[in-house]
Amino acid sequence: EAQVTQNPRYLITVTGKKLTVTCSQNMNHEYMSWYRQDPGLGLRQIYYSMNVEVTDKGDVPEGYKVSRKEKRNFPLILESPSPNQTSLYFCASSFRGSGANVLTFGAGSRLTVL
Amino acid sequence: AQTVTQSQPEMSVQEAETVTLSCTYDTSENNYYLFWYKQPPSRQMILVIRQEAYKQQNATENRFSVNFQKAAKSFSLKISDSQLGDTAMYFCAFMKPGGTYKYIFGTGTRLKVLA
């Protein structure tokens, strides 16, 4: 089944404790991205990757890191989480190209930073 | 910079009735794509419908259709014969192909279908 898999789905952590949210897709998509969803703000892009070893900042990159060492994986790293990073996080992927590139989303990761 | 505005934070509709969710956007581009995504209580983001700006014909997917007004930069979603399973948050999104393939999302409209 074609899908984007995120882990963990739920996480409660404390301020300053490094964590990684993994994201993996099995569709051979070039494009991958991370979003955070907050009430009243919709989805905002954190980072994106156009292909292996090619990453760039989105609209709200502060406090986050990413890497794209393999085409299928795009982990999101919070080096020193803070309470304002409490949010619902989504990983998504798509093909690049001239067509209407539809994003396929993971199931979301609910993160709480105490 | 492109922006997407959904001016209705919450809406409700009776089962079997028709409801329209509004979305406006701002862009200077001529070639782009517009999407409606549905997020049910399960939180999964599901594509409802997509529209390519160069196509004048409005997209339709079963009970879901759009009214795409390019000059007015409006992209509303009509849900016909509403069902309880349509209860969800709906997000409008804009994407300009090429370059960064960045998606811009609206703030969402929470739709509740009443029995």
mmCIF file of C-alpha atoms in Angstrom:
data_model
loop_
_atom_site.group_PDB
_atom_site.id
_atom_site.type_symbol
_atom_site.label_atom_id
_atom_site.label_comp_id
_atom_site.label_asym_id
_atom_site.label_seq_id
_atom_site.Cartn_x
_atom_site.Cartn_y
_atom_site.Cartn_z
ATOM 1 C CA GLU A 1 0.000 0.000 0.000
ATOM 2 C CA ALA A 2 1.302 3.412 -0.999
ATOM 3 C CA GLN A 3 1.730 5.452 2.141
ATOM 4 C CA VAL A 4 3.657 7.905 4.248
ATOM 5 C CA THR A 5 4.524 6.547 7.678
ATOM 6 C CA GLN A 6 5.272 8.796 10.639
ATOM 7 C CA ASN A 7 6.466 7.794 14.077
ATOM 8 C CA PRO A 8 5.726 8.334 16.855
ATOM 9 C CA ARG A 9 2.046 9.157 16.520
ATOM 10 C CA TYR A 10 1.956 10.624 20.011
ATOM 11 C CA LEU A 11 4.765 11.937 22.154
ATOM 12 C CA ILE A 12 4.999 13.831 25.409
ATOM 13 C CA THR A 13 8.429 15.155 26.224
ATOM 14 C CA VAL A 14 10.094 17.801 28.347
ATOM 15 C CA THR A 15 11.800 21.016 27.396
ATOM 16 C CA GLY A 16 15.291 20.497 26.036
ATOM 17 C CA LYS A 17 15.141 16.748 25.429
ATOM 18 C CA LYS A 18 16.131 16.080 21.837
ATOM 19 C CA LEU A 19 13.663 14.117 19.776
ATOM 20 C CA THR A 20 13.250 12.880 16.225
ATOM 21 C CA VAL A 21 10.032 12.278 14.350
ATOM 22 C CA THR A 22 10.604 9.831 11.538
ATOM 23 C CA CYS A 23 8.931 9.937 8.145
ATOM 24 C CA SER A 24 9.156 7.316 5.440
ATOM 25 C CA GLN A 25 7.378 6.978 2.097
ATOM 26 C CA ASN A 26 7.228 3.996 -0.262
ATOM 27 C CA MET A 27 6.135 5.771 -3.437
ATOM 28 C CA ASN A 28 9.550 6.875 -4.721
ATOM 29 C CA HIS A 29 8.502 10.504 -4.365
ATOM 30 C CA GLU A 30 11.166 13.144 -4.882
ATOM 31 C CA TYR A 31 9.442 15.834 -2.842
ATOM 32 C CA MET A 32 8.939 15.595 0.896
ATOM 33 C CA SER A 33 7.908 18.211 3.412
ATOM 34 C CA TRP A 34 6.994 18.788 7.040
ATOM 35 C CA TYR A 35 4.085 20.870 8.300
ATOM 36 C CA ARG A 36 2.808 21.848 11.683
ATOM 37 C CA GLN A 37 -0.885 22.368 12.335
ATOM 38 C CA ASP A 38 -2.042 24.755 15.039
ATOM 39 C CA PRO A 39 -5.609 25.894 15.796
ATOM 40 C CA GLY A 40 -6.570 28.916 13.741
ATOM 41 C CA LEU A 41 -3.350 28.835 11.743
ATOM 42 C CA GLY A 42 -3.896 25.959 9.346
ATOM 43 C CA LEU A 43 -0.870 24.046 8.112
ATOM 44 C CA ARG A 44 2.443 25.814 7.939
ATOM 45 C CA GLN A 45 5.473 24.437 6.191
ATOM 46 C CA ILE A 46 8.548 23.806 8.335
ATOM 47 C CA TYR A 47 11.051 22.326 5.879
ATOM 48 C CA TYR A 48 10.944 20.677 2.508
ATOM 49 C CA SER A 49 13.191 18.558 0.335
ATOM 50 C CA MET A 50 13.234 18.429 -3.435
ATOM 51 C CA ASN A 51 15.416 15.317 -3.520
ATOM 52 C CA VAL A 52 18.192 13.474 -1.695
ATOM 53 C CA GLU A 53 20.573 15.887 0.031
ATOM 54 C CA VAL A 54 18.469 18.872 -1.086
ATOM 55 C CA THR A 55 16.564 20.554 1.735
ATOM 56 C CA ASP A 56 15.345 24.081 2.391
ATOM 57 C CA LYS A 57 13.476 26.121 4.949
ATOM 58 C CA GLY A 58 9.766 26.642 4.844
ATOM 59 C CA ASP A 59 7.829 29.329 6.675
ATOM 60 C CA VAL A 60 8.496 28.270 10.274
ATOM 61 C CA PRO A 61 11.887 26.503 10.414
ATOM 62 C CA GLU A 62 13.161 27.889 13.740
ATOM 63 C CA GLY A 63 13.937 25.155 16.242
ATOM 64 C CA TYR A 64 13.837 22.340 13.709
ATOM 65 C CA LYS A 65 16.324 20.417 11.612
ATOM 66 C CA VAL A 66 15.871 17.899 8.819
ATOM 67 C CA SER A 67 18.001 15.610 6.723
ATOM 68 C CA ARG A 68 17.442 13.689 3.490
ATOM 69 C CA LYS A 69 20.101 11.028 3.192
ATOM 70 C CA GLU A 70 17.812 8.548 1.474
ATOM 71 C CA LYS A 71 14.978 9.207 -0.917
ATOM 72 C CA ARG A 72 12.374 7.486 1.213
ATOM 73 C CA ASN A 73 13.203 9.052 4.597
ATOM 74 C CA PHE A 74 12.859 12.609 5.839
ATOM 75 C CA PRO A 75 13.193 12.844 9.633
ATOM 76 C CA LEU A 76 12.307 15.965 11.610
ATOM 77 C CA ILE A 77 14.663 16.748 14.464
ATOM 78 C CA LEU A 78 13.919 18.965 17.446
ATOM 79 C CA GLU A 79 17.319 19.534 19.043
ATOM 80 C CA SER A 80 15.996 21.356 22.115
ATOM 81 C CA PRO A 81 12.202 21.275 22.144
ATOM 82 C CA SER A 82 10.283 24.115 23.755
ATOM 83 C CA PRO A 83 6.602 24.373 24.746
ATOM 84 C CA ASN A 84 5.825 26.511 21.681
ATOM 85 C CA GLN A 85 6.636 23.481 19.554
ATOM 86 C CA THR A 86 3.664 21.644 20.986
ATOM 87 C CA SER A 87 1.682 20.929 17.866
ATOM 88 C CA LEU A 88 0.364 18.384 15.391
ATOM 89 C CA TYR A 89 2.984 17.533 12.798
ATOM 90 C CA PHE A 90 2.476 16.145 9.330
ATOM 91 C CA CYS A 91 4.926 14.730 6.863
ATOM 92 C CA ALA A 92 3.871 14.699 3.208
ATOM 93 C CA SER A 93 5.347 13.655 -0.113
ATOM 94 C CA SER A 94 4.653 13.936 -3.822
ATOM 95 C CA PHE A 95 6.194 13.542 -7.220
ATOM 96 C CA ARG A 96 7.768 16.560 -8.818
ATOM 97 C CA GLY A 97 6.805 17.432 -12.336
ATOM 98 C CA SER A 98 4.486 19.470 -14.455
ATOM 99 C CA GLY A 99 1.331 17.728 -13.276
ATOM 100 C CA ALA A 100 -0.884 18.566 -10.339
ATOM 101 C CA ASN A 101 1.336 17.152 -7.656
ATOM 102 C CA VAL A 102 -0.958 15.853 -4.986
ATOM 103 C CA LEU A 103 0.512 15.615 -1.528
ATOM 104 C CA THR A 104 0.172 12.301 0.265
ATOM 105 C CA PHE A 105 0.159 12.876 4.010
ATOM 106 C CA GLY A 106 1.224 10.772 6.932
ATOM 107 C CA ALA A 107 -1.221 10.172 9.782
ATOM 108 C CA GLY A 108 0.213 12.975 11.897
ATOM 109 C CA SER A 109 2.288 13.110 15.074
ATOM 110 C CA ARG A 110 0.881 14.832 18.131
ATOM 111 C CA LEU A 111 3.750 16.329 20.109
ATOM 112 C CA THR A 112 3.455 17.862 23.564
ATOM 113 C CA VAL A 113 6.439 19.635 25.103
ATOM 114 C CA LEU A 114 6.138 20.264 28.848
ATOM 115 C CA ALA B 1 3.581 36.139 -1.809
ATOM 116 C CA GLN B 2 0.604 33.905 -2.239
ATOM 117 C CA THR B 3 -2.061 33.773 0.443
ATOM 118 C CA VAL B 4 -5.137 31.596 0.952
ATOM 119 C CA THR B 5 -8.122 32.803 2.968
ATOM 120 C CA GLN B 6 -10.955 30.745 4.357
ATOM 121 C CA SER B 7 -13.355 33.180 5.978
ATOM 122 C CA GLN B 8 -15.710 30.642 7.570
ATOM 123 C CA PRO B 9 -14.107 29.078 10.653
ATOM 124 C CA GLU B 10 -17.141 26.878 11.325
ATOM 125 C CA MET B 11 -20.227 25.779 9.445
ATOM 126 C CA SER B 12 -23.009 23.296 9.912
ATOM 127 C CA VAL B 13 -25.426 21.652 7.520
ATOM 128 C CA GLN B 14 -28.295 19.228 7.823
ATOM 129 C CA GLU B 15 -27.804 15.753 6.481
ATOM 130 C CA ALA B 16 -28.791 15.498 2.794
ATOM 131 C CA GLU B 17 -28.566 19.267 2.322
ATOM 132 C CA THR B 18 -26.019 21.184 0.247
ATOM 133 C CA VAL B 19 -23.294 23.381 1.694
ATOM 134 C CA THR B 20 -20.673 25.637 0.138
ATOM 135 C CA LEU B 21 -17.301 26.386 1.702
ATOM 136 C CA SER B 22 -15.523 29.487 0.496
ATOM 137 C CA CYS B 23 -11.876 30.025 -0.324
ATOM 138 C CA THR B 24 -10.134 33.004 -1.836
ATOM 139 C CA TYR B 25 -6.496 33.317 -2.743
ATOM 140 C CA ASP B 26 -4.085 35.938 -3.854
ATOM 141 C CA THR B 27 -1.448 35.362 -6.492
ATOM 142 C CA SER B 28 0.091 37.029 -9.501
ATOM 143 C CA GLU B 29 0.757 33.671 -11.140
ATOM 144 C CA ASN B 30 -1.189 32.415 -14.122
ATOM 145 C CA ASN B 31 -0.402 28.714 -13.814
ATOM 146 C CA TYR B 32 -1.160 27.040 -10.500
ATOM 147 C CA TYR B 33 -3.185 24.358 -8.796
ATOM 148 C CA LEU B 34 -5.861 24.521 -6.129
ATOM 149 C CA PHE B 35 -6.904 21.761 -3.780
ATOM 150 C CA TRP B 36 -9.412 20.964 -1.108
ATOM 151 C CA TYR B 37 -8.264 18.590 1.605
ATOM 152 C CA LYS B 38 -10.488 17.013 4.217
ATOM 153 C CA GLN B 39 -9.337 16.227 7.749
ATOM 154 C CA PRO B 40 -11.830 14.041 9.635
ATOM 155 C CA PRO B 41 -11.553 13.430 13.391
ATOM 156 C CA SER B 42 -8.983 10.729 12.623
ATOM 157 C CA ARG B 43 -6.662 13.637 11.635
ATOM 158 C CA GLN B 44 -5.709 12.018 8.337
ATOM 159 C CA MET B 45 -5.454 14.571 5.512
ATOM 160 C CA ILE B 46 -7.408 13.354 2.502
ATOM 161 C CA LEU B 47 -7.547 14.950 -0.928
ATOM 162 C CA VAL B 48 -11.110 15.877 -1.858
ATOM 163 C CA ILE B 49 -10.674 17.608 -5.183
ATOM 164 C CA ARG B 50 -8.124 19.505 -7.254
ATOM 165 C CA GLN B 51 -8.344 22.137 -9.948
ATOM 166 C CA GLU B 52 -5.777 23.187 -12.499
ATOM 167 C CA ALA B 53 -5.911 26.916 -13.144
ATOM 168 C CA TYR B 54 -5.573 26.582 -16.901
ATOM 169 C CA LYS B 55 -8.729 24.476 -17.056
ATOM 170 C CA GLN B 56 -11.915 26.507 -17.246
ATOM 171 C CA GLN B 57 -14.132 23.549 -16.423
ATOM 172 C CA ASN B 58 -14.913 23.154 -12.754
ATOM 173 C CA ALA B 59 -13.662 19.937 -11.201
ATOM 174 C CA THR B 60 -16.183 17.422 -9.878
ATOM 175 C CA GLU B 61 -15.737 14.316 -7.743
ATOM 176 C CA ASN B 62 -19.017 12.583 -6.998
ATOM 177 C CA ARG B 63 -20.866 14.781 -4.465
ATOM 178 C CA PHE B 64 -18.053 17.323 -4.365
ATOM 179 C CA SER B 65 -17.662 20.098 -6.885
ATOM 180 C CA VAL B 66 -15.893 23.412 -7.065
ATOM 181 C CA ASN B 67 -16.773 26.827 -8.376
ATOM 182 C CA PHE B 68 -13.491 28.157 -9.723
ATOM 183 C CA GLN B 69 -13.529 31.835 -10.572
ATOM 184 C CA LYS B 70 -10.026 32.643 -11.762
ATOM 185 C CA ALA B 71 -10.515 36.364 -12.263
ATOM 186 C CA ALA B 72 -12.062 36.724 -8.825
ATOM 187 C CA LYS B 73 -9.458 34.360 -7.313
ATOM 188 C CA SER B 74 -12.169 32.311 -5.703
ATOM 189 C CA PHE B 75 -12.306 28.557 -5.246
ATOM 190 C CA SER B 76 -15.376 27.392 -3.334
ATOM 191 C CA LEU B 77 -16.275 23.793 -2.517
ATOM 192 C CA LYS B 78 -19.841 22.564 -2.814
ATOM 193 C CA ILE B 79 -20.871 19.411 -1.017
ATOM 194 C CA SER B 80 -24.170 17.983 -2.198
ATOM 195 C CA ASP B 81 -26.309 15.494 -0.302
ATOM 196 C CA SER B 82 -24.209 15.992 2.827
ATOM 197 C CA GLN B 83 -23.495 12.884 4.852
ATOM 198 C CA LEU B 84 -22.498 12.441 8.471
ATOM 199 C CA GLY B 85 -19.116 11.214 7.264
ATOM 200 C CA ASP B 86 -18.474 14.617 5.710
ATOM 201 C CA THR B 87 -18.016 16.058 9.193
ATOM 202 C CA ALA B 88 -14.414 17.262 9.130
ATOM 203 C CA MET B 89 -12.061 20.202 8.881
ATOM 204 C CA TYR B 90 -11.647 21.319 5.279
ATOM 205 C CA PHE B 91 -8.517 23.038 4.046
ATOM 206 C CA CYS B 92 -8.113 24.955 0.829
ATOM 207 C CA ALA B 93 -4.600 24.914 -0.633
ATOM 208 C CA PHE B 94 -2.687 26.629 -3.429
ATOM 209 C CA MET B 95 0.361 25.281 -5.214
ATOM 210 C CA LYS B 96 2.509 26.842 -7.880
ATOM 211 C CA PRO B 97 4.315 24.169 -9.906
ATOM 212 C CA GLY B 98 8.013 24.434 -10.549
ATOM 213 C CA GLY B 99 10.517 26.039 -8.246
ATOM 214 C CA THR B 100 9.873 24.940 -4.674
ATOM 215 C CA TYR B 101 6.458 23.320 -5.288
ATOM 216 C CA LYS B 102 5.325 25.067 -2.136
ATOM 217 C CA TYR B 103 1.808 24.537 -0.884
ATOM 218 C CA ILE B 104 -0.009 27.359 0.891
ATOM 219 C CA PHE B 105 -2.881 26.277 3.116
ATOM 220 C CA GLY B 106 -5.826 28.227 4.420
ATOM 221 C CA THR B 107 -6.765 28.201 8.092
ATOM 222 C CA GLY B 108 -9.549 25.688 7.560
ATOM 223 C CA THR B 109 -13.318 25.469 7.901
ATOM 224 C CA ARG B 110 -14.771 23.075 10.430
ATOM 225 C CA LEU B 111 -17.894 21.506 8.967
ATOM 226 C CA LYS B 112 -20.413 19.642 11.057
ATOM 227 C CA VAL B 113 -23.143 17.607 9.404
ATOM 228 C CA LEU B 114 -26.211 17.337 11.607
ATOM 229 C CA ALA B 115 -28.482 14.295 11.676
#
